[in-house]
Amino acid sequence: MGLNDQWMQRDLKVLWHPCTQMKDHEQLPLIPIRRGEGVWLEDFEGKRYLDAVSSWWVNVFGHANPRINQRIKDQVDQLEHVILAGFSHQPVIELSERLVAMTPAGLDRVFYADNGSSCIEVALKMSFHYWHNTGKPQKKRFVTLTNSYHGETIAAMSVGDVPLFTETYKALLLDTIKVPSPDCYHRPEGMGWEEHSRNMFAAMEQTLAEHHQTISAVIIEPLIQGAGGMRMYHPAYLKLLREACDRYDVHLIHDEIAVGFGRTGTMFACEQAGIRPDFLCLSKALTGGYLPLAACLTTDKVYQAFYDDYPTLRAFLHSHSYTGNPLACAAALATLDIFEQDNVIEQNKALATRMASATAHLADHAHVAEIRQTGMALAIEMVKDKTSKTAYPWQERRGLKVFEHALTRGALLRPLGSVVYFLPPYVITPEQIDFLAEVASEGIDIATRESVSVAVPANFHPDFRDPG
């Protein structure tokens, strides 16, 4: 038995992995990783895999980045953790100052959580509690887009709309209002992204007009709906939404957990519409992929609604044990240093162009309906029928075939259902992008060449998908 197999067997005796049907590992080998460097992950037998998905969208400057490593090493000798209630520390103060300075003007307060889902819970609770504190307790519902994903804690699931993640838990979820997504994949032939996104805003306008007196906030993933299949839309929608939320006195929550920190081509997606949300949720790339940390930024207006004498019980009594952890803050500060010193956003433009050119040939593939891209996120949608955009039944797991082929070629490509996507670290080279395009092309050929027979149950849900 090789080293990989030994570690795999030990793992399968004790671990329960996330977002995984564990029975799959009876056929699909689990890959234990020994070390990482740059865009590469290396297993216990020396085989390397190019991390095309940034280890679930978190790693932006490569594994074992020397600058981030050193900042954490320096911090661990000073302070590993301290309670953030009644106490503070240098890394969390400096990080908060920098986040306030670099985000849209008016986001002047930072509240920390441990991860993306928890950050969403913070924003939802803050919005609801704000209206309670300001004498409008009837404003307690949330509006979300169809096909959205905001995390897997209960309230975060409630404002999501990917059935695979929410269907089982319907009885536990909040009553939310779902509005059709501006996703441009299904736009009419000949219509551009901006026109379609503007047209799709009519449903949101109507919803706010009819229900604004009971709506606390609208929550969206700006520009890219990640777990919903990397579906994308135009910034014009964000501008229209900001204007409508102002008119109807409703909060706007931007979930930039996946798309913040340069992924869409600007540091934050909201910049492309020239707007400022009332709550900006950040995580994932915030620490360069090193440690769990999330930040919910909001306005001083929201902050002041909670600022009062303790007996009024207006305080936001929400906490996490590791809130503002110094080691995580140190990693985040090092990450922001790299953004600032290396002109990352500008350099990414050339990489994004290379991603587009390297995959352009797939537009002619008989089973590729669309290649779409926003900044450093590119998605290739495989379909059963190109003309009608008829999707493959999700039970066929076509994306899994791409994943399995990529592993044999030394790449970690983990599709979302039938959507193959690149979301690589920003330290990837043009040649490595070409390699990924080659591997993806081979995988798509293999995945779409074979006829797959699966039993489709009577309660078939066409919107379910392999989560990737």
JSON list of N, CA, C and O in Angstrom, two decimals, residues 164-208:
[
{"chain": "A", "resi": 164, "resn": "LEU", "atom": "N", "xyz": [-30.11, 22.08, -3.97]},
{"chain": "A", "resi": 164, "resn": "LEU", "atom": "CA", "xyz": [-29.29, 21.01, -3.40]},
{"chain": "A", "resi": 164, "resn": "LEU", "atom": "C", "xyz": [-28.92, 21.30, -1.95]},
{"chain": "A", "resi": 164, "resn": "LEU", "atom": "O", "xyz": [-28.83, 20.39, -1.12]},
{"chain": "A", "resi": 165, "resn": "PHE", "atom": "N", "xyz": [-28.75, 22.57, -1.63]},
{"chain": "A", "resi": 165, "resn": "PHE", "atom": "CA", "xyz": [-28.34, 22.95, -0.28]},
{"chain": "A", "resi": 165, "resn": "PHE", "atom": "C", "xyz": [-29.52, 23.26, 0.64]},
{"chain": "A", "resi": 165, "resn": "PHE", "atom": "O", "xyz": [-29.37, 23.23, 1.87]},
{"chain": "A", "resi": 166, "resn": "THR", "atom": "N", "xyz": [-30.66, 23.60, 0.07]},
{"chain": "A", "resi": 166, "resn": "THR", "atom": "CA", "xyz": [-31.77, 24.10, 0.91]},
{"chain": "A", "resi": 166, "resn": "THR", "atom": "C", "xyz": [-32.97, 23.18, 1.01]},
{"chain": "A", "resi": 166, "resn": "THR", "atom": "O", "xyz": [-33.72, 23.25, 1.98]},
{"chain": "A", "resi": 167, "resn": "GLU", "atom": "N", "xyz": [-33.19, 22.34, 0.01]},
{"chain": "A", "resi": 167, "resn": "GLU", "atom": "CA", "xyz": [-34.44, 21.58, -0.08]},
{"chain": "A", "resi": 167, "resn": "GLU", "atom": "C", "xyz": [-34.71, 20.77, 1.18]},
{"chain": "A", "resi": 167, "resn": "GLU", "atom": "O", "xyz": [-35.82, 20.75, 1.72]},
{"chain": "A", "resi": 168, "resn": "THR", "atom": "N", "xyz": [-33.73, 20.06, 1.68]},
{"chain": "A", "resi": 168, "resn": "THR", "atom": "CA", "xyz": [-33.91, 19.19, 2.85]},
{"chain": "A", "resi": 168, "resn": "THR", "atom": "C", "xyz": [-34.30, 19.97, 4.09]},
{"chain": "A", "resi": 168, "resn": "THR", "atom": "O", "xyz": [-35.02, 19.45, 4.96]},
{"chain": "A", "resi": 169, "resn": "TYR", "atom": "N", "xyz": [-33.87, 21.22, 4.16]},
{"chain": "A", "resi": 169, "resn": "TYR", "atom": "CA", "xyz": [-34.01, 21.98, 5.40]},
{"chain": "A", "resi": 169, "resn": "TYR", "atom": "C", "xyz": [-35.13, 23.02, 5.35]},
{"chain": "A", "resi": 169, "resn": "TYR", "atom": "O", "xyz": [-35.19, 23.93, 6.18]},
{"chain": "A", "resi": 170, "resn": "LYS", "atom": "N", "xyz": [-36.05, 22.88, 4.40]},
{"chain": "A", "resi": 170, "resn": "LYS", "atom": "CA", "xyz": [-37.10, 23.87, 4.20]},
{"chain": "A", "resi": 170, "resn": "LYS", "atom": "C", "xyz": [-37.84, 24.21, 5.50]},
{"chain": "A", "resi": 170, "resn": "LYS", "atom": "O", "xyz": [-38.17, 25.37, 5.76]},
{"chain": "A", "resi": 171, "resn": "ALA", "atom": "N", "xyz": [-38.11, 23.20, 6.30]},
{"chain": "A", "resi": 171, "resn": "ALA", "atom": "CA", "xyz": [-38.89, 23.41, 7.52]},
{"chain": "A", "resi": 171, "resn": "ALA", "atom": "C", "xyz": [-38.17, 24.31, 8.53]},
{"chain": "A", "resi": 171, "resn": "ALA", "atom": "O", "xyz": [-38.80, 24.87, 9.43]},
{"chain": "A", "resi": 172, "resn": "LEU", "atom": "N", "xyz": [-36.85, 24.46, 8.37]},
{"chain": "A", "resi": 172, "resn": "LEU", "atom": "CA", "xyz": [-36.07, 25.25, 9.31]},
{"chain": "A", "resi": 172, "resn": "LEU", "atom": "C", "xyz": [-35.86, 26.70, 8.86]},
{"chain": "A", "resi": 172, "resn": "LEU", "atom": "O", "xyz": [-35.40, 27.53, 9.64]},
{"chain": "A", "resi": 173, "resn": "LEU", "atom": "N", "xyz": [-36.18, 26.99, 7.61]},
{"chain": "A", "resi": 173, "resn": "LEU", "atom": "CA", "xyz": [-35.73, 28.24, 7.01]},
{"chain": "A", "resi": 173, "resn": "LEU", "atom": "C", "xyz": [-36.69, 29.41, 7.23]},
{"chain": "A", "resi": 173, "resn": "LEU", "atom": "O", "xyz": [-37.89, 29.23, 7.42]},
{"chain": "A", "resi": 174, "resn": "LEU", "atom": "N", "xyz": [-36.12, 30.62, 7.18]},
{"chain": "A", "resi": 174, "resn": "LEU", "atom": "CA", "xyz": [-36.91, 31.84, 7.28]},
{"chain": "A", "resi": 174, "resn": "LEU", "atom": "C", "xyz": [-37.77, 32.03, 6.03]},
{"chain": "A", "resi": 174, "resn": "LEU", "atom": "O", "xyz": [-37.46, 31.52, 4.96]},
{"chain": "A", "resi": 175, "resn": "ASP", "atom": "N", "xyz": [-38.82, 32.80, 6.18]},
{"chain": "A", "resi": 175, "resn": "ASP", "atom": "CA", "xyz": [-39.69, 33.13, 5.05]},
{"chain": "A", "resi": 175, "resn": "ASP", "atom": "C", "xyz": [-39.09, 34.31, 4.31]},
{"chain": "A", "resi": 175, "resn": "ASP", "atom": "O", "xyz": [-39.11, 35.44, 4.79]},
{"chain": "A", "resi": 176, "resn": "THR", "atom": "N", "xyz": [-38.53, 34.06, 3.15]},
{"chain": "A", "resi": 176, "resn": "THR", "atom": "CA", "xyz": [-37.88, 35.10, 2.37]},
{"chain": "A", "resi": 176, "resn": "THR", "atom": "C", "xyz": [-38.59, 35.29, 1.04]},
{"chain": "A", "resi": 176, "resn": "THR", "atom": "O", "xyz": [-39.39, 34.46, 0.61]},
{"chain": "A", "resi": 177, "resn": "ILE", "atom": "N", "xyz": [-38.29, 36.40, 0.39]},
{"chain": "A", "resi": 177, "resn": "ILE", "atom": "CA", "xyz": [-38.88, 36.71, -0.92]},
{"chain": "A", "resi": 177, "resn": "ILE", "atom": "C", "xyz": [-37.81, 36.50, -1.98]},
{"chain": "A", "resi": 177, "resn": "ILE", "atom": "O", "xyz": [-36.72, 37.08, -1.90]},
{"chain": "A", "resi": 178, "resn": "LYS", "atom": "N", "xyz": [-38.10, 35.69, -2.97]},
{"chain": "A", "resi": 178, "resn": "LYS", "atom": "CA", "xyz": [-37.14, 35.41, -4.03]},
{"chain": "A", "resi": 178, "resn": "LYS", "atom": "C", "xyz": [-37.55, 36.12, -5.32]},
{"chain": "A", "resi": 178, "resn": "LYS", "atom": "O", "xyz": [-38.69, 36.03, -5.76]},
{"chain": "A", "resi": 179, "resn": "VAL", "atom": "N", "xyz": [-36.59, 36.81, -5.91]},
{"chain": "A", "resi": 179, "resn": "VAL", "atom": "CA", "xyz": [-36.80, 37.58, -7.13]},
{"chain": "A", "resi": 179, "resn": "VAL", "atom": "C", "xyz": [-35.94, 36.99, -8.23]},
{"chain": "A", "resi": 179, "resn": "VAL", "atom": "O", "xyz": [-34.79, 36.58, -7.98]},
{"chain": "A", "resi": 180, "resn": "PRO", "atom": "N", "xyz": [-36.45, 36.90, -9.46]},
{"chain": "A", "resi": 180, "resn": "PRO", "atom": "CA", "xyz": [-35.66, 36.31, -10.55]},
{"chain": "A", "resi": 180, "resn": "PRO", "atom": "C", "xyz": [-34.28, 36.96, -10.72]},
{"chain": "A", "resi": 180, "resn": "PRO", "atom": "O", "xyz": [-34.15, 38.18, -10.70]},
{"chain": "A", "resi": 181, "resn": "SER", "atom": "N", "xyz": [-33.28, 36.12, -10.88]},
{"chain": "A", "resi": 181, "resn": "SER", "atom": "CA", "xyz": [-31.90, 36.58, -11.01]},
{"chain": "A", "resi": 181, "resn": "SER", "atom": "C", "xyz": [-31.68, 37.29, -12.35]},
{"chain": "A", "resi": 181, "resn": "SER", "atom": "O", "xyz": [-32.29, 36.91, -13.36]},
{"chain": "A", "resi": 182, "resn": "PRO", "atom": "N", "xyz": [-30.79, 38.27, -12.38]},
{"chain": "A", "resi": 182, "resn": "PRO", "atom": "CA", "xyz": [-30.42, 38.90, -13.65]},
{"chain": "A", "resi": 182, "resn": "PRO", "atom": "C", "xyz": [-29.40, 38.10, -14.45]},
{"chain": "A", "resi": 182, "resn": "PRO", "atom": "O", "xyz": [-28.89, 38.57, -15.48]},
{"chain": "A", "resi": 183, "resn": "ASP", "atom": "N", "xyz": [-29.09, 36.88, -14.00]},
{"chain": "A", "resi": 183, "resn": "ASP", "atom": "CA", "xyz": [-28.19, 35.95, -14.68]},
{"chain": "A", "resi": 183, "resn": "ASP", "atom": "C", "xyz": [-28.37, 36.04, -16.19]},
{"chain": "A", "resi": 183, "resn": "ASP", "atom": "O", "xyz": [-29.47, 35.87, -16.70]},
{"chain": "A", "resi": 184, "resn": "CYS", "atom": "N", "xyz": [-27.29, 36.30, -16.90]},
{"chain": "A", "resi": 184, "resn": "CYS", "atom": "CA", "xyz": [-27.37, 36.55, -18.34]},
{"chain": "A", "resi": 184, "resn": "CYS", "atom": "C", "xyz": [-27.28, 35.30, -19.21]},
{"chain": "A", "resi": 184, "resn": "CYS", "atom": "O", "xyz": [-27.32, 35.40, -20.45]},
{"chain": "A", "resi": 185, "resn": "TYR", "atom": "N", "xyz": [-27.18, 34.14, -18.61]},
{"chain": "A", "resi": 185, "resn": "TYR", "atom": "CA", "xyz": [-27.05, 32.90, -19.39]},
{"chain": "A", "resi": 185, "resn": "TYR", "atom": "C", "xyz": [-28.29, 32.68, -20.27]},
{"chain": "A", "resi": 185, "resn": "TYR", "atom": "O", "xyz": [-28.18, 32.25, -21.41]},
{"chain": "A", "resi": 186, "resn": "HIS", "atom": "N", "xyz": [-29.46, 32.97, -19.72]},
{"chain": "A", "resi": 186, "resn": "HIS", "atom": "CA", "xyz": [-30.70, 32.72, -20.46]},
{"chain": "A", "resi": 186, "resn": "HIS", "atom": "C", "xyz": [-31.25, 33.98, -21.13]},
{"chain": "A", "resi": 186, "resn": "HIS", "atom": "O", "xyz": [-32.44, 34.06, -21.43]},
{"chain": "A", "resi": 187, "resn": "ARG", "atom": "N", "xyz": [-30.41, 34.96, -21.40]},
{"chain": "A", "resi": 187, "resn": "ARG", "atom": "CA", "xyz": [-30.87, 36.16, -22.07]},
{"chain": "A", "resi": 187, "resn": "ARG", "atom": "C", "xyz": [-31.30, 35.82, -23.50]},
{"chain": "A", "resi": 187, "resn": "ARG", "atom": "O", "xyz": [-30.78, 34.88, -24.11]},
{"chain": "A", "resi": 188, "resn": "PRO", "atom": "N", "xyz": [-32.25, 36.59, -24.05]},
{"chain": "A", "resi": 188, "resn": "PRO", "atom": "CA", "xyz": [-32.68, 36.34, -25.43]},
{"chain": "A", "resi": 188, "resn": "PRO", "atom": "C", "xyz": [-31.53, 36.48, -26.41]},
{"chain": "A", "resi": 188, "resn": "PRO", "atom": "O", "xyz": [-30.60, 37.27, -26.20]},
{"chain": "A", "resi": 189, "resn": "GLU", "atom": "N", "xyz": [-31.60, 35.74, -27.48]},
{"chain": "A", "resi": 189, "resn": "GLU", "atom": "CA", "xyz": [-30.55, 35.78, -28.49]},
{"chain": "A", "resi": 189, "resn": "GLU", "atom": "C", "xyz": [-30.40, 37.20, -29.05]},
{"chain": "A", "resi": 189, "resn": "GLU", "atom": "O", "xyz": [-31.38, 37.86, -29.36]},
{"chain": "A", "resi": 190, "resn": "GLY", "atom": "N", "xyz": [-29.17, 37.66, -29.12]},
{"chain": "A", "resi": 190, "resn": "GLY", "atom": "CA", "xyz": [-28.90, 38.97, -29.66]},
{"chain": "A", "resi": 190, "resn": "GLY", "atom": "C", "xyz": [-28.93, 40.08, -28.62]},
{"chain": "A", "resi": 190, "resn": "GLY", "atom": "O", "xyz": [-28.58, 41.23, -28.94]},
{"chain": "A", "resi": 191, "resn": "MET", "atom": "N", "xyz": [-29.34, 39.78, -27.40]},
{"chain": "A", "resi": 191, "resn": "MET", "atom": "CA", "xyz": [-29.42, 40.80, -26.36]},
{"chain": "A", "resi": 191, "resn": "MET", "atom": "C", "xyz": [-28.14, 40.81, -25.54]},
{"chain": "A", "resi": 191, "resn": "MET", "atom": "O", "xyz": [-27.61, 39.76, -25.17]},
{"chain": "A", "resi": 192, "resn": "GLY", "atom": "N", "xyz": [-27.61, 41.98, -25.24]},
{"chain": "A", "resi": 192, "resn": "GLY", "atom": "CA", "xyz": [-26.38, 42.10, -24.47]},
{"chain": "A", "resi": 192, "resn": "GLY", "atom": "C", "xyz": [-26.62, 41.95, -22.97]},
{"chain": "A", "resi": 192, "resn": "GLY", "atom": "O", "xyz": [-27.77, 41.99, -22.50]},
{"chain": "A", "resi": 193, "resn": "TRP", "atom": "N", "xyz": [-25.53, 41.81, -22.23]},
{"chain": "A", "resi": 193, "resn": "TRP", "atom": "CA", "xyz": [-25.62, 41.63, -20.78]},
{"chain": "A", "resi": 193, "resn": "TRP", "atom": "C", "xyz": [-26.30, 42.82, -20.11]},
{"chain": "A", "resi": 193, "resn": "TRP", "atom": "O", "xyz": [-27.14, 42.63, -19.24]},
{"chain": "A", "resi": 194, "resn": "GLU", "atom": "N", "xyz": [-25.92, 44.02, -20.49]},
{"chain": "A", "resi": 194, "resn": "GLU", "atom": "CA", "xyz": [-26.48, 45.19, -19.79]},
{"chain": "A", "resi": 194, "resn": "GLU", "atom": "C", "xyz": [-27.98, 45.31, -20.00]},
{"chain": "A", "resi": 194, "resn": "GLU", "atom": "O", "xyz": [-28.74, 45.52, -19.05]},
{"chain": "A", "resi": 195, "resn": "GLU", "atom": "N", "xyz": [-28.42, 45.17, -21.24]},
{"chain": "A", "resi": 195, "resn": "GLU", "atom": "CA", "xyz": [-29.85, 45.29, -21.51]},
{"chain": "A", "resi": 195, "resn": "GLU", "atom": "C", "xyz": [-30.65, 44.23, -20.76]},
{"chain": "A", "resi": 195, "resn": "GLU", "atom": "O", "xyz": [-31.69, 44.51, -20.16]},
{"chain": "A", "resi": 196, "resn": "HIS", "atom": "N", "xyz": [-30.15, 43.00, -20.79]},
{"chain": "A", "resi": 196, "resn": "HIS", "atom": "CA", "xyz": [-30.86, 41.92, -20.08]},
{"chain": "A", "resi": 196, "resn": "HIS", "atom": "C", "xyz": [-30.90, 42.18, -18.58]},
{"chain": "A", "resi": 196, "resn": "HIS", "atom": "O", "xyz": [-31.94, 42.01, -17.93]},
{"chain": "A", "resi": 197, "resn": "SER", "atom": "N", "xyz": [-29.77, 42.59, -18.01]},
{"chain": "A", "resi": 197, "resn": "SER", "atom": "CA", "xyz": [-29.72, 42.85, -16.57]},
{"chain": "A", "resi": 197, "resn": "SER", "atom": "C", "xyz": [-30.68, 43.97, -16.18]},
{"chain": "A", "resi": 197, "resn": "SER", "atom": "O", "xyz": [-31.36, 43.90, -15.15]},
{"chain": "A", "resi": 198, "resn": "ARG", "atom": "N", "xyz": [-30.75, 45.00, -17.01]},
{"chain": "A", "resi": 198, "resn": "ARG", "atom": "CA", "xyz": [-31.70, 46.10, -16.74]},
{"chain": "A", "resi": 198, "resn": "ARG", "atom": "C", "xyz": [-33.14, 45.61, -16.84]},
{"chain": "A", "resi": 198, "resn": "ARG", "atom": "O", "xyz": [-33.99, 45.96, -16.01]},
{"chain": "A", "resi": 199, "resn": "ASN", "atom": "N", "xyz": [-33.41, 44.81, -17.85]},
{"chain": "A", "resi": 199, "resn": "ASN", "atom": "CA", "xyz": [-34.78, 44.30, -18.02]},
{"chain": "A", "resi": 199, "resn": "ASN", "atom": "C", "xyz": [-35.20, 43.45, -16.83]},
{"chain": "A", "resi": 199, "resn": "ASN", "atom": "O", "xyz": [-36.35, 43.50, -16.37]},
{"chain": "A", "resi": 200, "resn": "MET", "atom": "N", "xyz": [-34.25, 42.66, -16.31]},
{"chain": "A", "resi": 200, "resn": "MET", "atom": "CA", "xyz": [-34.58, 41.76, -15.21]},
{"chain": "A", "resi": 200, "resn": "MET", "atom": "C", "xyz": [-34.82, 42.52, -13.90]},
{"chain": "A", "resi": 200, "resn": "MET", "atom": "O", "xyz": [-35.36, 41.95, -12.94]},
{"chain": "A", "resi": 201, "resn": "PHE", "atom": "N", "xyz": [-34.45, 43.80, -13.84]},
{"chain": "A", "resi": 201, "resn": "PHE", "atom": "CA", "xyz": [-34.65, 44.56, -12.61]},
{"chain": "A", "resi": 201, "resn": "PHE", "atom": "C", "xyz": [-36.12, 44.86, -12.35]},
{"chain": "A", "resi": 201, "resn": "PHE", "atom": "O", "xyz": [-36.50, 45.16, -11.21]},
{"chain": "A", "resi": 202, "resn": "ALA", "atom": "N", "xyz": [-36.96, 44.77, -13.36]},
{"chain": "A", "resi": 202, "resn": "ALA", "atom": "CA", "xyz": [-38.38, 45.08, -13.19]},
{"chain": "A", "resi": 202, "resn": "ALA", "atom": "C", "xyz": [-39.01, 44.27, -12.05]},
{"chain": "A", "resi": 202, "resn": "ALA", "atom": "O", "xyz": [-39.82, 44.79, -11.27]},
{"chain": "A", "resi": 203, "resn": "ALA", "atom": "N", "xyz": [-38.63, 43.01, -11.94]},
{"chain": "A", "resi": 203, "resn": "ALA", "atom": "CA", "xyz": [-39.20, 42.16, -10.89]},
{"chain": "A", "resi": 203, "resn": "ALA", "atom": "C", "xyz": [-38.78, 42.63, -9.51]},
{"chain": "A", "resi": 203, "resn": "ALA", "atom": "O", "xyz": [-39.57, 42.62, -8.55]},
{"chain": "A", "resi": 204, "resn": "MET", "atom": "N", "xyz": [-37.52, 43.08, -9.37]},
{"chain": "A", "resi": 204, "resn": "MET", "atom": "CA", "xyz": [-37.06, 43.60, -8.10]},
{"chain": "A", "resi": 204, "resn": "MET", "atom": "C", "xyz": [-37.77, 44.90, -7.75]},
{"chain": "A", "resi": 204, "resn": "MET", "atom": "O", "xyz": [-38.20, 45.12, -6.60]},
{"chain": "A", "resi": 205, "resn": "GLU", "atom": "N", "xyz": [-37.93, 45.77, -8.73]},
{"chain": "A", "resi": 205, "resn": "GLU", "atom": "CA", "xyz": [-38.63, 47.04, -8.51]},
{"chain": "A", "resi": 205, "resn": "GLU", "atom": "C", "xyz": [-40.05, 46.80, -8.01]},
{"chain": "A", "resi": 205, "resn": "GLU", "atom": "O", "xyz": [-40.51, 47.43, -7.05]},
{"chain": "A", "resi": 206, "resn": "GLN", "atom": "N", "xyz": [-40.73, 45.86, -8.65]},
{"chain": "A", "resi": 206, "resn": "GLN", "atom": "CA", "xyz": [-42.11, 45.55, -8.25]},
{"chain": "A", "resi": 206, "resn": "GLN", "atom": "C", "xyz": [-42.17, 44.98, -6.84]},
{"chain": "A", "resi": 206, "resn": "GLN", "atom": "O", "xyz": [-43.04, 45.35, -6.04]},
{"chain": "A", "resi": 207, "resn": "THR", "atom": "N", "xyz": [-41.22, 44.11, -6.52]},
{"chain": "A", "resi": 207, "resn": "THR", "atom": "CA", "xyz": [-41.19, 43.50, -5.19]},
{"chain": "A", "resi": 207, "resn": "THR", "atom": "C", "xyz": [-40.98, 44.55, -4.11]},
{"chain": "A", "resi": 207, "resn": "THR", "atom": "O", "xyz": [-41.67, 44.56, -3.08]},
{"chain": "A", "resi": 208, "resn": "LEU", "atom": "N", "xyz": [-40.05, 45.45, -4.33]},
{"chain": "A", "resi": 208, "resn": "LEU", "atom": "CA", "xyz": [-39.78, 46.50, -3.35]},
{"chain": "A", "resi": 208, "resn": "LEU", "atom": "C", "xyz": [-40.96, 47.46, -3.23]},
{"chain": "A", "resi": 208, "resn": "LEU", "atom": "O", "xyz": [-41.30, 47.91, -2.13]}
]
